[in-house]
Amino acid sequence: METTLLEPSKWEQFQAGWELFRDPILCALIAGCVLGFLSVYVVLRRMVFVSAAVTNTAGLGVALAFFAEIHLGVHVDPLVGAVVLSVASTLLLMIEPARLRLSRESLLGCAFAFAGGAAILVGDRIAQEAHDIQGILFGTAVLVTPDQLQAVAVAGAVLMALHLWWFRGIAFVSFDRVGATVQGLPVKLLDTVLMVSIGIMVGVSARALGALPVFAFSTLSAIAALVLDLRLPWTFFTATVLGGIAGAGGYLFAYFYDFPVGGSQTVLSGVLVLLMMLVRLVRLPFQRRA
């Protein structure tokens, strides 16, 4: 008697392999939420290219860590490489460019192009880790190690606690620098806390998820929220939620429809911007009547 073996559905495979998929989904959710929150500062302070340069630098830090291990025999944790270089780049970008007779855009363009090109050159000399480098730059990595999840979770929890605690001060300095100075707030300290926070979160997230989706979370989440023209606290909340949806939802979309993870998370971030634009267009007639 002939027996027919039914192949399990994608959903059944997902349920059976939940322990395998849990860590990358949690990691993408946490990174998306925290970077979504920080993205409001990035977009409103017109630092989108800062985010792009820092994510590229984080990729370079990981590539250099692999290079040091393979060619120099020096063990450097790729996570440390990503965080150190991304924080260093944020601090470098805080330098007043007029002192160097450069514009802010010129300095950002140099940092973005140099870090991206250097990451490709270093990656070319470490063929053994070519797959990892590809995953870091474009977010094609499917799995997240427990160490990477722990780093993203700890960094995200600490930074969110700090930013919620100092929310009024950092927001005041970010959007009314002159007023904050007059009120006697420590402007440079709060600026440094914000930039270092972006550098740390981008570094740990880029090591786990890749530079491309991290850049999307840290810019498109805020753009989608700002389209709705909400009050500032609700804008931060909406950007946080949308970042989490893009991270976890993008991973699920990639799994069920067999697409690269980083590309799916990035495209979903863009789709959320389009959806929010549609919501705004629908709301406009009701707002005018009110």
C-alpha atoms as an extended CHARMM CRD file, in Angstrom:
* protein
*
       290  EXT
         1         1  MET       CA              0.0000000000        0.0000000000        0.0000000000  PROA      1               0.0000000000
         2         2  GLU       CA              1.4330000000        3.3850000000       -1.0600000000  PROA      2               0.0000000000
         3         3  THR       CA              1.8170000000        5.9530000000        1.7000000000  PROA      3               0.0000000000
         4         4  THR       CA              2.0170000000        9.7130000000        1.1180000000  PROA      4               0.0000000000
         5         5  LEU       CA              4.3200000000       11.7880000000        3.3120000000  PROA      5               0.0000000000
         6         6  LEU       CA              3.1030000000       15.3480000000        3.6950000000  PROA      6               0.0000000000
         7         7  GLU       CA              5.8340000000       17.9560000000        4.0120000000  PROA      7               0.0000000000
         8         8  PRO       CA              5.2340000000       20.1730000000        7.0820000000  PROA      8               0.0000000000
         9         9  SER       CA              4.0240000000       23.6840000000        6.3130000000  PROA      9               0.0000000000
        10        10  LYS       CA              6.2110000000       26.7310000000        6.8820000000  PROA      10              0.0000000000
        11        11  TRP       CA              4.2000000000       27.5710000000       10.0060000000  PROA      11              0.0000000000
        12        12  GLU       CA              4.6870000000       24.0500000000       11.4030000000  PROA      12              0.0000000000
        13        13  GLN       CA              8.4320000000       24.2910000000       10.6730000000  PROA      13              0.0000000000
        14        14  PHE       CA              8.5100000000       27.6760000000       12.3940000000  PROA      14              0.0000000000
        15        15  GLN       CA              6.7710000000       26.2940000000       15.4730000000  PROA      15              0.0000000000
        16        16  ALA       CA              9.0920000000       23.2760000000       15.5940000000  PROA      16              0.0000000000
        17        17  GLY       CA             12.1770000000       25.4920000000       15.2850000000  PROA      17              0.0000000000
        18        18  TRP       CA             10.9850000000       28.2730000000       17.6190000000  PROA      18              0.0000000000
        19        19  GLU       CA             14.0250000000       27.9490000000       19.8970000000  PROA      19              0.0000000000
        20        20  LEU       CA             16.2270000000       28.5720000000       16.8590000000  PROA      20              0.0000000000
        21        21  PHE       CA             14.2750000000       31.6360000000       15.6910000000  PROA      21              0.0000000000
        22        22  ARG       CA             13.5310000000       33.1400000000       19.1270000000  PROA      22              0.0000000000
        23        23  ASP       CA             16.9020000000       34.8680000000       19.6520000000  PROA      23              0.0000000000
        24        24  PRO       CA             17.1100000000       36.6640000000       16.2670000000  PROA      24              0.0000000000
        25        25  ILE       CA             13.4770000000       37.8210000000       16.5370000000  PROA      25              0.0000000000
        26        26  LEU       CA             13.9970000000       39.1120000000       20.0940000000  PROA      26              0.0000000000
        27        27  CYS       CA             17.2590000000       40.7860000000       19.0510000000  PROA      27              0.0000000000
        28        28  ALA       CA             15.6070000000       42.5010000000       16.0650000000  PROA      28              0.0000000000
        29        29  LEU       CA             12.6600000000       43.5800000000       18.2450000000  PROA      29              0.0000000000
        30        30  ILE       CA             14.8870000000       45.1450000000       20.9340000000  PROA      30              0.0000000000
        31        31  ALA       CA             17.2780000000       46.7890000000       18.4560000000  PROA      31              0.0000000000
        32        32  GLY       CA             14.3680000000       48.1030000000       16.3790000000  PROA      32              0.0000000000
        33        33  CYS       CA             12.6270000000       49.6260000000       19.4250000000  PROA      33              0.0000000000
        34        34  VAL       CA             15.7090000000       51.3190000000       20.9160000000  PROA      34              0.0000000000
        35        35  LEU       CA             17.0360000000       52.5750000000       17.5710000000  PROA      35              0.0000000000
        36        36  GLY       CA             13.5040000000       53.7050000000       16.6870000000  PROA      36              0.0000000000
        37        37  PHE       CA             13.4310000000       55.8300000000       19.8570000000  PROA      37              0.0000000000
        38        38  LEU       CA             16.8730000000       57.3340000000       19.1330000000  PROA      38              0.0000000000
        39        39  SER       CA             15.9420000000       57.8870000000       15.4840000000  PROA      39              0.0000000000
        40        40  VAL       CA             13.7210000000       60.8410000000       16.4520000000  PROA      40              0.0000000000
        41        41  TYR       CA             16.8290000000       62.7140000000       17.6010000000  PROA      41              0.0000000000
        42        42  VAL       CA             18.7220000000       61.5890000000       14.4700000000  PROA      42              0.0000000000
        43        43  VAL       CA             16.0610000000       62.8900000000       12.0690000000  PROA      43              0.0000000000
        44        44  LEU       CA             14.9740000000       66.0660000000       13.8870000000  PROA      44              0.0000000000
        45        45  ARG       CA             18.6080000000       67.1280000000       14.4030000000  PROA      45              0.0000000000
        46        46  ARG       CA             19.2830000000       66.3940000000       10.7090000000  PROA      46              0.0000000000
        47        47  MET       CA             21.8780000000       63.7280000000       11.5290000000  PROA      47              0.0000000000
        48        48  VAL       CA             20.7170000000       61.0780000000        9.0630000000  PROA      48              0.0000000000
        49        49  PHE       CA             24.1490000000       60.9300000000        7.4580000000  PROA      49              0.0000000000
        50        50  VAL       CA             25.6890000000       60.6250000000       10.9240000000  PROA      50              0.0000000000
        51        51  SER       CA             23.7370000000       57.4010000000       11.3540000000  PROA      51              0.0000000000
        52        52  ALA       CA             24.8790000000       56.1860000000        7.9180000000  PROA      52              0.0000000000
        53        53  ALA       CA             28.5420000000       56.9520000000        8.6800000000  PROA      53              0.0000000000
        54        54  VAL       CA             28.3850000000       55.3310000000       12.1230000000  PROA      54              0.0000000000
        55        55  THR       CA             26.7740000000       52.1090000000       10.8240000000  PROA      55              0.0000000000
        56        56  ASN       CA             29.4640000000       51.8580000000        8.1280000000  PROA      56              0.0000000000
        57        57  THR       CA             32.1350000000       52.3960000000       10.7680000000  PROA      57              0.0000000000
        58        58  ALA       CA             30.6580000000       49.6280000000       12.9310000000  PROA      58              0.0000000000
        59        59  GLY       CA             30.9690000000       47.2600000000        9.9510000000  PROA      59              0.0000000000
        60        60  LEU       CA             34.6040000000       48.3300000000        9.5460000000  PROA      60              0.0000000000
        61        61  GLY       CA             35.2240000000       47.6260000000       13.2400000000  PROA      61              0.0000000000
        62        62  VAL       CA             33.9710000000       44.0570000000       12.8820000000  PROA      62              0.0000000000
        63        63  ALA       CA             36.0380000000       43.5060000000        9.7230000000  PROA      63              0.0000000000
        64        64  LEU       CA             39.1750000000       44.8110000000       11.4770000000  PROA      64              0.0000000000
        65        65  ALA       CA             38.5540000000       42.4610000000       14.4130000000  PROA      65              0.0000000000
        66        66  PHE       CA             38.4620000000       39.4760000000       12.0370000000  PROA      66              0.0000000000
        67        67  PHE       CA             41.5860000000       40.7930000000       10.2650000000  PROA      67              0.0000000000
        68        68  ALA       CA             43.5210000000       41.1030000000       13.5480000000  PROA      68              0.0000000000
        69        69  GLU       CA             42.5490000000       37.5450000000       14.5530000000  PROA      69              0.0000000000
        70        70  ILE       CA             43.4790000000       35.9560000000       11.2120000000  PROA      70              0.0000000000
        71        71  HSD       CA             46.5550000000       37.9070000000       10.0960000000  PROA      71              0.0000000000
        72        72  LEU       CA             48.0310000000       39.3020000000       13.3080000000  PROA      72              0.0000000000
        73        73  GLY       CA             47.0900000000       36.5680000000       15.7620000000  PROA      73              0.0000000000
        74        74  VAL       CA             45.5010000000       39.1240000000       18.0930000000  PROA      74              0.0000000000
        75        75  HSD       CA             42.0780000000       38.1940000000       19.4350000000  PROA      75              0.0000000000
        76        76  VAL       CA             39.6370000000       41.0970000000       19.3580000000  PROA      76              0.0000000000
        77        77  ASP       CA             35.9510000000       40.4270000000       19.9130000000  PROA      77              0.0000000000
        78        78  PRO       CA             34.1020000000       41.6810000000       16.7870000000  PROA      78              0.0000000000
        79        79  LEU       CA             31.4820000000       43.1950000000       19.0920000000  PROA      79              0.0000000000
        80        80  VAL       CA             34.1820000000       45.2650000000       20.8020000000  PROA      80              0.0000000000
        81        81  GLY       CA             35.5380000000       46.3170000000       17.3980000000  PROA      81              0.0000000000
        82        82  ALA       CA             32.0810000000       47.4670000000       16.2630000000  PROA      82              0.0000000000
        83        83  VAL       CA             31.3200000000       49.4090000000       19.4570000000  PROA      83              0.0000000000
        84        84  VAL       CA             34.7620000000       51.0470000000       19.7820000000  PROA      84              0.0000000000
        85        85  LEU       CA             34.8340000000       52.3000000000       16.2030000000  PROA      85              0.0000000000
        86        86  SER       CA             31.1970000000       53.4110000000       16.1420000000  PROA      86              0.0000000000
        87        87  VAL       CA             31.5820000000       55.3890000000       19.4030000000  PROA      87              0.0000000000
        88        88  ALA       CA             34.8970000000       56.8400000000       18.1660000000  PROA      88              0.0000000000
        89        89  SER       CA             33.2360000000       57.9410000000       14.9310000000  PROA      89              0.0000000000
        90        90  THR       CA             30.3420000000       59.6350000000       16.7680000000  PROA      90              0.0000000000
        91        91  LEU       CA             32.8090000000       61.5510000000       18.9440000000  PROA      91              0.0000000000
        92        92  LEU       CA             34.8490000000       62.4880000000       15.8610000000  PROA      92              0.0000000000
        93        93  LEU       CA             31.7200000000       63.7640000000       14.1130000000  PROA      93              0.0000000000
        94        94  MET       CA             31.0110000000       66.0360000000       17.1050000000  PROA      94              0.0000000000
        95        95  ILE       CA             34.0900000000       68.1230000000       16.1980000000  PROA      95              0.0000000000
        96        96  GLU       CA             33.1460000000       71.5410000000       14.9150000000  PROA      96              0.0000000000
        97        97  PRO       CA             33.9780000000       71.2150000000       11.1690000000  PROA      97              0.0000000000
        98        98  ALA       CA             34.5620000000       74.9670000000       10.7440000000  PROA      98              0.0000000000
        99        99  ARG       CA             37.8630000000       74.5080000000       12.6010000000  PROA      99              0.0000000000
       100       100  LEU       CA             39.0270000000       72.3040000000        9.7120000000  PROA      100             0.0000000000
       101       101  ARG       CA             37.5700000000       74.6700000000        7.1050000000  PROA      101             0.0000000000
       102       102  LEU       CA             35.0450000000       71.9960000000        6.1860000000  PROA      102             0.0000000000
       103       103  SER       CA             31.2570000000       71.9090000000        6.1370000000  PROA      103             0.0000000000
       104       104  ARG       CA             29.3490000000       69.3630000000        8.2470000000  PROA      104             0.0000000000
       105       105  GLU       CA             28.2000000000       67.5700000000        5.0720000000  PROA      105             0.0000000000
       106       106  SER       CA             31.8050000000       67.2810000000        3.8130000000  PROA      106             0.0000000000
       107       107  LEU       CA             32.9570000000       65.7020000000        7.0740000000  PROA      107             0.0000000000
       108       108  LEU       CA             30.0520000000       63.2340000000        7.0700000000  PROA      108             0.0000000000
       109       109  GLY       CA             30.6290000000       62.3510000000        3.4090000000  PROA      109             0.0000000000
       110       110  CYS       CA             34.3170000000       61.6330000000        4.1030000000  PROA      110             0.0000000000
       111       111  ALA       CA             33.5080000000       59.4340000000        7.0990000000  PROA      111             0.0000000000
       112       112  PHE       CA             30.7660000000       57.5200000000        5.2540000000  PROA      112             0.0000000000
       113       113  ALA       CA             32.8240000000       56.8740000000        2.1070000000  PROA      113             0.0000000000
       114       114  PHE       CA             36.0710000000       56.0280000000        3.9390000000  PROA      114             0.0000000000
       115       115  ALA       CA             34.4410000000       53.5780000000        6.3920000000  PROA      115             0.0000000000
       116       116  GLY       CA             32.4310000000       51.8320000000        3.6710000000  PROA      116             0.0000000000
       117       117  GLY       CA             35.3840000000       51.5250000000        1.3060000000  PROA      117             0.0000000000
       118       118  ALA       CA             37.7630000000       50.3960000000        4.0650000000  PROA      118             0.0000000000
       119       119  ALA       CA             35.3140000000       47.6950000000        5.2070000000  PROA      119             0.0000000000
       120       120  ILE       CA             35.2410000000       46.2850000000        1.6550000000  PROA      120             0.0000000000
       121       121  LEU       CA             39.0610000000       46.3710000000        1.3780000000  PROA      121             0.0000000000
       122       122  VAL       CA             39.5900000000       44.6690000000        4.7420000000  PROA      122             0.0000000000
       123       123  GLY       CA             36.8810000000       42.1320000000        3.8970000000  PROA      123             0.0000000000
       124       124  ASP       CA             38.7420000000       41.2750000000        0.6880000000  PROA      124             0.0000000000
       125       125  ARG       CA             41.7460000000       40.1500000000        2.7800000000  PROA      125             0.0000000000
       126       126  ILE       CA             39.7730000000       37.8590000000        5.0770000000  PROA      126             0.0000000000
       127       127  ALA       CA             38.1480000000       35.4150000000        2.6760000000  PROA      127             0.0000000000
       128       128  GLN       CA             37.6640000000       32.9470000000        5.5560000000  PROA      128             0.0000000000
       129       129  GLU       CA             35.0710000000       35.2570000000        7.0740000000  PROA      129             0.0000000000
       130       130  ALA       CA             33.6130000000       36.6040000000        3.8180000000  PROA      130             0.0000000000
       131       131  HSD       CA             30.1350000000       35.3070000000        4.6840000000  PROA      131             0.0000000000
       132       132  ASP       CA             30.2130000000       37.0440000000        8.0790000000  PROA      132             0.0000000000
       133       133  ILE       CA             31.3650000000       40.3230000000        6.5000000000  PROA      133             0.0000000000
       134       134  GLN       CA             28.5550000000       40.0910000000        3.9380000000  PROA      134             0.0000000000
       135       135  GLY       CA             26.0860000000       39.5250000000        6.7670000000  PROA      135             0.0000000000
       136       136  ILE       CA             27.3830000000       42.4900000000        8.7570000000  PROA      136             0.0000000000
       137       137  LEU       CA             27.2730000000       44.9430000000        5.8520000000  PROA      137             0.0000000000
       138       138  PHE       CA             23.9260000000       43.9070000000        4.3770000000  PROA      138             0.0000000000
       139       139  GLY       CA             22.2030000000       42.0780000000        7.2360000000  PROA      139             0.0000000000
       140       140  THR       CA             21.9990000000       38.6810000000        5.5410000000  PROA      140             0.0000000000
       141       141  ALA       CA             22.7820000000       36.7820000000        8.7520000000  PROA      141             0.0000000000
       142       142  VAL       CA             19.8330000000       34.6230000000        9.8610000000  PROA      142             0.0000000000
       143       143  LEU       CA             21.0820000000       33.5420000000       13.2930000000  PROA      143             0.0000000000
       144       144  VAL       CA             21.9970000000       35.5820000000       16.3540000000  PROA      144             0.0000000000
       145       145  THR       CA             24.2460000000       34.1070000000       19.0270000000  PROA      145             0.0000000000
       146       146  PRO       CA             23.2430000000       34.2890000000       22.7270000000  PROA      146             0.0000000000
       147       147  ASP       CA             26.1760000000       36.6610000000       23.3660000000  PROA      147             0.0000000000
       148       148  GLN       CA             24.9780000000       39.0490000000       20.6500000000  PROA      148             0.0000000000
       149       149  LEU       CA             21.4000000000       38.9760000000       21.9900000000  PROA      149             0.0000000000
       150       150  GLN       CA             22.6660000000       39.6210000000       25.5130000000  PROA      150             0.0000000000
       151       151  ALA       CA             24.7790000000       42.5840000000       24.3380000000  PROA      151             0.0000000000
       152       152  VAL       CA             21.8410000000       44.1620000000       22.4660000000  PROA      152             0.0000000000
       153       153  ALA       CA             19.4450000000       43.5550000000       25.3850000000  PROA      153             0.0000000000
       154       154  VAL       CA             21.7750000000       44.9550000000       28.0650000000  PROA      154             0.0000000000
       155       155  ALA       CA             22.7910000000       47.9860000000       25.9910000000  PROA      155             0.0000000000
       156       156  GLY       CA             19.1720000000       48.6420000000       25.0120000000  PROA      156             0.0000000000
       157       157  ALA       CA             17.8780000000       48.3960000000       28.5970000000  PROA      157             0.0000000000
       158       158  VAL       CA             20.5900000000       50.6690000000       30.0260000000  PROA      158             0.0000000000
       159       159  LEU       CA             20.2780000000       53.2870000000       27.2750000000  PROA      159             0.0000000000
       160       160  MET       CA             16.4750000000       53.3630000000       27.3870000000  PROA      160             0.0000000000
       161       161  ALA       CA             16.5260000000       53.7620000000       31.1810000000  PROA      161             0.0000000000
       162       162  LEU       CA             19.0400000000       56.6210000000       30.8880000000  PROA      162             0.0000000000
       163       163  HSD       CA             17.1340000000       58.3740000000       28.0910000000  PROA      163             0.0000000000
       164       164  LEU       CA             13.7570000000       58.1130000000       29.8150000000  PROA      164             0.0000000000
       165       165  TRP       CA             15.3480000000       59.4670000000       33.0020000000  PROA      165             0.0000000000
       166       166  TRP       CA             17.0250000000       62.4070000000       31.2040000000  PROA      166             0.0000000000
       167       167  PHE       CA             14.3470000000       62.7920000000       28.5240000000  PROA      167             0.0000000000
       168       168  ARG       CA             13.4230000000       66.4120000000       29.2180000000  PROA      168             0.0000000000
       169       169  GLY       CA             17.0430000000       67.5670000000       29.3390000000  PROA      169             0.0000000000
       170       170  ILE       CA             18.2120000000       65.7740000000       26.1840000000  PROA      170             0.0000000000
       171       171  ALA       CA             15.0800000000       66.8180000000       24.2530000000  PROA      171             0.0000000000
       172       172  PHE       CA             15.4670000000       70.4390000000       25.3980000000  PROA      172             0.0000000000
       173       173  VAL       CA             19.1310000000       70.5540000000       24.3180000000  PROA      173             0.0000000000
       174       174  SER       CA             18.3490000000       68.8270000000       21.0180000000  PROA      174             0.0000000000
       175       175  PHE       CA             15.5580000000       71.1230000000       19.8870000000  PROA      175             0.0000000000
       176       176  ASP       CA             16.3070000000       74.4540000000       21.6400000000  PROA      176             0.0000000000
       177       177  ARG       CA             20.0450000000       74.6560000000       22.2080000000  PROA      177             0.0000000000
       178       178  VAL       CA             20.0780000000       78.3870000000       22.9390000000  PROA      178             0.0000000000
       179       179  GLY       CA             17.2290000000       78.1100000000       25.4340000000  PROA      179             0.0000000000
       180       180  ALA       CA             18.9240000000       75.1680000000       27.1560000000  PROA      180             0.0000000000
       181       181  THR       CA             22.1640000000       77.1410000000       27.4610000000  PROA      181             0.0000000000
       182       182  VAL       CA             20.2840000000       80.1040000000       28.9540000000  PROA      182             0.0000000000
       183       183  GLN       CA             18.5710000000       77.7650000000       31.4460000000  PROA      183             0.0000000000
       184       184  GLY       CA             22.0160000000       76.5180000000       32.5560000000  PROA      184             0.0000000000
       185       185  LEU       CA             21.7110000000       72.9160000000       31.3340000000  PROA      185             0.0000000000
       186       186  PRO       CA             24.9850000000       71.0080000000       30.7010000000  PROA      186             0.0000000000
       187       187  VAL       CA             24.6170000000       71.1510000000       26.9140000000  PROA      187             0.0000000000
       188       188  LYS       CA             27.9190000000       69.4700000000       26.0110000000  PROA      188             0.0000000000
       189       189  LEU       CA             27.3870000000       66.6310000000       28.5000000000  PROA      189             0.0000000000
       190       190  LEU       CA             23.8640000000       65.9070000000       27.2280000000  PROA      190             0.0000000000
       191       191  ASP       CA             25.0540000000       66.1150000000       23.6090000000  PROA      191             0.0000000000
       192       192  THR       CA             27.8550000000       63.6570000000       24.3630000000  PROA      192             0.0000000000
       193       193  VAL       CA             25.4600000000       61.2520000000       26.1150000000  PROA      193             0.0000000000
       194       194  LEU       CA             23.1760000000       61.2870000000       23.0790000000  PROA      194             0.0000000000
       195       195  MET       CA             25.9650000000       60.7380000000       20.5340000000  PROA      195             0.0000000000
       196       196  VAL       CA             27.6600000000       58.0030000000       22.5720000000  PROA      196             0.0000000000
       197       197  SER       CA             24.2730000000       56.3000000000       23.0360000000  PROA      197             0.0000000000
       198       198  ILE       CA             23.7640000000       56.2510000000       19.2690000000  PROA      198             0.0000000000
       199       199  GLY       CA             27.3000000000       54.9150000000       18.7670000000  PROA      199             0.0000000000
       200       200  ILE       CA             26.9020000000       52.0930000000       21.3210000000  PROA      200             0.0000000000
       201       201  MET       CA             23.4630000000       50.9790000000       20.0970000000  PROA      201             0.0000000000
       202       202  VAL       CA             24.4710000000       51.1070000000       16.4480000000  PROA      202             0.0000000000
       203       203  GLY       CA             27.6650000000       49.1480000000       17.2210000000  PROA      203             0.0000000000
       204       204  VAL       CA             26.0690000000       46.2520000000       19.1200000000  PROA      204             0.0000000000
       205       205  SER       CA             23.0880000000       46.0900000000       16.7330000000  PROA      205             0.0000000000
       206       206  ALA       CA             25.2110000000       46.1810000000       13.5620000000  PROA      206             0.0000000000
       207       207  ARG       CA             27.3180000000       43.2620000000       14.8530000000  PROA      207             0.0000000000
       208       208  ALA       CA             24.1740000000       41.1780000000       15.4070000000  PROA      208             0.0000000000
       209       209  LEU       CA             21.8790000000       42.2780000000       12.5570000000  PROA      209             0.0000000000
       210       210  GLY       CA             23.9940000000       44.0750000000        9.9490000000  PROA      210             0.0000000000
       211       211  ALA       CA             24.6050000000       47.7050000000        9.0160000000  PROA      211             0.0000000000
       212       212  LEU       CA             21.8070000000       48.0660000000        6.4500000000  PROA      212             0.0000000000
       213       213  PRO       CA             18.7960000000       47.2730000000        8.7090000000  PROA      213             0.0000000000
       214       214  VAL       CA             20.3750000000       49.1900000000       11.5990000000  PROA      214             0.0000000000
       215       215  PHE       CA             20.5700000000       52.3000000000        9.4080000000  PROA      215             0.0000000000
       216       216  ALA       CA             16.9010000000       51.8010000000        8.4340000000  PROA      216             0.0000000000
       217       217  PHE       CA             15.7660000000       51.4540000000       12.0750000000  PROA      217             0.0000000000
       218       218  SER       CA             17.7240000000       54.5730000000       13.0980000000  PROA      218             0.0000000000
       219       219  THR       CA             16.2140000000       56.8150000000       10.4090000000  PROA      219             0.0000000000
       220       220  LEU       CA             13.0070000000       55.4920000000        8.7930000000  PROA      220             0.0000000000
       221       221  SER       CA             11.2410000000       54.7810000000       12.1220000000  PROA      221             0.0000000000
       222       222  ALA       CA             11.3170000000       58.4780000000       13.0190000000  PROA      222             0.0000000000
       223       223  ILE       CA             10.3890000000       59.5880000000        9.5010000000  PROA      223             0.0000000000
       224       224  ALA       CA              7.2770000000       57.3580000000        9.6550000000  PROA      224             0.0000000000
       225       225  ALA       CA              6.3020000000       58.7100000000       13.0910000000  PROA      225             0.0000000000
       226       226  LEU       CA              6.9240000000       62.3580000000       12.1830000000  PROA      226             0.0000000000
       227       227  VAL       CA              4.6090000000       62.0850000000        9.1740000000  PROA      227             0.0000000000
       228       228  LEU       CA              1.7110000000       61.7060000000       11.6280000000  PROA      228             0.0000000000
       229       229  ASP       CA              2.4730000000       65.1280000000       13.1780000000  PROA      229             0.0000000000
       230       230  LEU       CA              1.9610000000       63.9570000000       16.7730000000  PROA      230             0.0000000000
       231       231  ARG       CA              3.0440000000       65.5820000000       20.0310000000  PROA      231             0.0000000000
       232       232  LEU       CA              6.7080000000       64.9270000000       20.8320000000  PROA      232             0.0000000000
       233       233  PRO       CA              6.2660000000       62.1710000000       23.4770000000  PROA      233             0.0000000000
       234       234  TRP       CA              3.8380000000       60.3100000000       21.1700000000  PROA      234             0.0000000000
       235       235  THR       CA              6.2970000000       60.7080000000       18.2850000000  PROA      235             0.0000000000
       236       236  PHE       CA              8.9890000000       58.9640000000       20.3490000000  PROA      236             0.0000000000
       237       237  PHE       CA              6.5340000000       56.2320000000       21.3610000000  PROA      237             0.0000000000
       238       238  THR       CA              5.3280000000       55.6710000000       17.7730000000  PROA      238             0.0000000000
       239       239  ALA       CA              8.8770000000       55.5560000000       16.3820000000  PROA      239             0.0000000000
       240       240  THR       CA              9.7910000000       53.0030000000       19.0630000000  PROA      240             0.0000000000
       241       241  VAL       CA              6.8450000000       50.7590000000       18.1730000000  PROA      241             0.0000000000
       242       242  LEU       CA              7.4270000000       51.0750000000       14.4130000000  PROA      242             0.0000000000
       243       243  GLY       CA             11.1140000000       50.1970000000       14.8400000000  PROA      243             0.0000000000
       244       244  GLY       CA             10.1430000000       47.0310000000       16.7380000000  PROA      244             0.0000000000
       245       245  ILE       CA              7.5820000000       46.0890000000       14.0790000000  PROA      245             0.0000000000
       246       246  ALA       CA             10.1710000000       46.5570000000       11.3050000000  PROA      246             0.0000000000
       247       247  GLY       CA             12.7430000000       44.4360000000       13.1670000000  PROA      247             0.0000000000
       248       248  ALA       CA             10.6110000000       41.4640000000       14.2020000000  PROA      248             0.0000000000
       249       249  GLY       CA              8.1450000000       41.7120000000       11.3040000000  PROA      249             0.0000000000
       250       250  GLY       CA             10.9470000000       41.9160000000        8.7480000000  PROA      250             0.0000000000
       251       251  TYR       CA             12.5150000000       38.7450000000       10.1220000000  PROA      251             0.0000000000
       252       252  LEU       CA              9.1950000000       36.8620000000        9.9450000000  PROA      252             0.0000000000
       253       253  PHE       CA              8.5630000000       38.1010000000        6.3900000000  PROA      253             0.0000000000
       254       254  ALA       CA             12.0340000000       36.9490000000        5.3340000000  PROA      254             0.0000000000
       255       255  TYR       CA             11.4750000000       33.5080000000        6.8520000000  PROA      255             0.0000000000
       256       256  PHE       CA              8.0070000000       32.8250000000        5.4290000000  PROA      256             0.0000000000
       257       257  TYR       CA              8.7540000000       34.2100000000        1.9260000000  PROA      257             0.0000000000
       258       258  ASP       CA             12.4290000000       33.1600000000        1.6400000000  PROA      258             0.0000000000
       259       259  PHE       CA             13.9850000000       36.6240000000        1.3510000000  PROA      259             0.0000000000
       260       260  PRO       CA             17.2280000000       37.9930000000        2.8890000000  PROA      260             0.0000000000
       261       261  VAL       CA             16.6000000000       39.1810000000        6.4600000000  PROA      261             0.0000000000
       262       262  GLY       CA             18.3300000000       42.5810000000        6.3460000000  PROA      262             0.0000000000
       263       263  GLY       CA             16.6870000000       43.5460000000        3.0600000000  PROA      263             0.0000000000
       264       264  SER       CA             13.2590000000       42.5220000000        4.3780000000  PROA      264             0.0000000000
       265       265  GLN       CA             13.6670000000       44.5650000000        7.5690000000  PROA      265             0.0000000000
       266       266  THR       CA             14.8350000000       47.5860000000        5.5710000000  PROA      266             0.0000000000
       267       267  VAL       CA             12.0180000000       47.3790000000        3.0340000000  PROA      267             0.0000000000
       268       268  LEU       CA              9.4210000000       46.9280000000        5.7800000000  PROA      268             0.0000000000
       269       269  SER       CA             10.7590000000       50.1050000000        7.4340000000  PROA      269             0.0000000000
       270       270  GLY       CA             10.1660000000       51.9180000000        4.1450000000  PROA      270             0.0000000000
       271       271  VAL       CA              6.6970000000       50.3900000000        3.7480000000  PROA      271             0.0000000000
       272       272  LEU       CA              5.7810000000       51.6770000000        7.2260000000  PROA      272             0.0000000000
       273       273  VAL       CA              6.7230000000       55.2050000000        6.0870000000  PROA      273             0.0000000000
       274       274  LEU       CA              4.3720000000       54.8410000000        3.1080000000  PROA      274             0.0000000000
       275       275  LEU       CA              1.5890000000       53.5210000000        5.3540000000  PROA      275             0.0000000000
       276       276  MET       CA              1.9650000000       56.4510000000        7.7580000000  PROA      276             0.0000000000
       277       277  MET       CA              1.8230000000       58.8480000000        4.7730000000  PROA      277             0.0000000000
       278       278  LEU       CA             -1.4350000000       57.1700000000        3.7400000000  PROA      278             0.0000000000
       279       279  VAL       CA             -2.8160000000       57.4950000000        7.2820000000  PROA      279             0.0000000000
       280       280  ARG       CA             -1.9420000000       61.2040000000        7.2650000000  PROA      280             0.0000000000
       281       281  LEU       CA             -3.7110000000       61.7470000000        3.9270000000  PROA      281             0.0000000000
       282       282  VAL       CA             -6.8270000000       60.0070000000        5.2780000000  PROA      282             0.0000000000
       283       283  ARG       CA             -6.7490000000       62.1030000000        8.4870000000  PROA      283             0.0000000000
       284       284  LEU       CA             -6.2770000000       65.4680000000        6.7630000000  PROA      284             0.0000000000
       285       285  PRO       CA             -9.9820000000       66.1450000000        5.8830000000  PROA      285             0.0000000000
       286       286  PHE       CA            -11.0790000000       65.3420000000        9.4740000000  PROA      286             0.0000000000
       287       287  GLN       CA             -8.3710000000       67.6240000000       10.9310000000  PROA      287             0.0000000000
       288       288  ARG       CA             -9.4800000000       70.5190000000        8.6940000000  PROA      288             0.0000000000
       289       289  ARG       CA            -13.0960000000       70.1360000000        9.8240000000  PROA      289             0.0000000000
       290       290  ALA       CA            -11.9830000000       70.1650000000       13.4450000000  PROA      290             0.0000000000
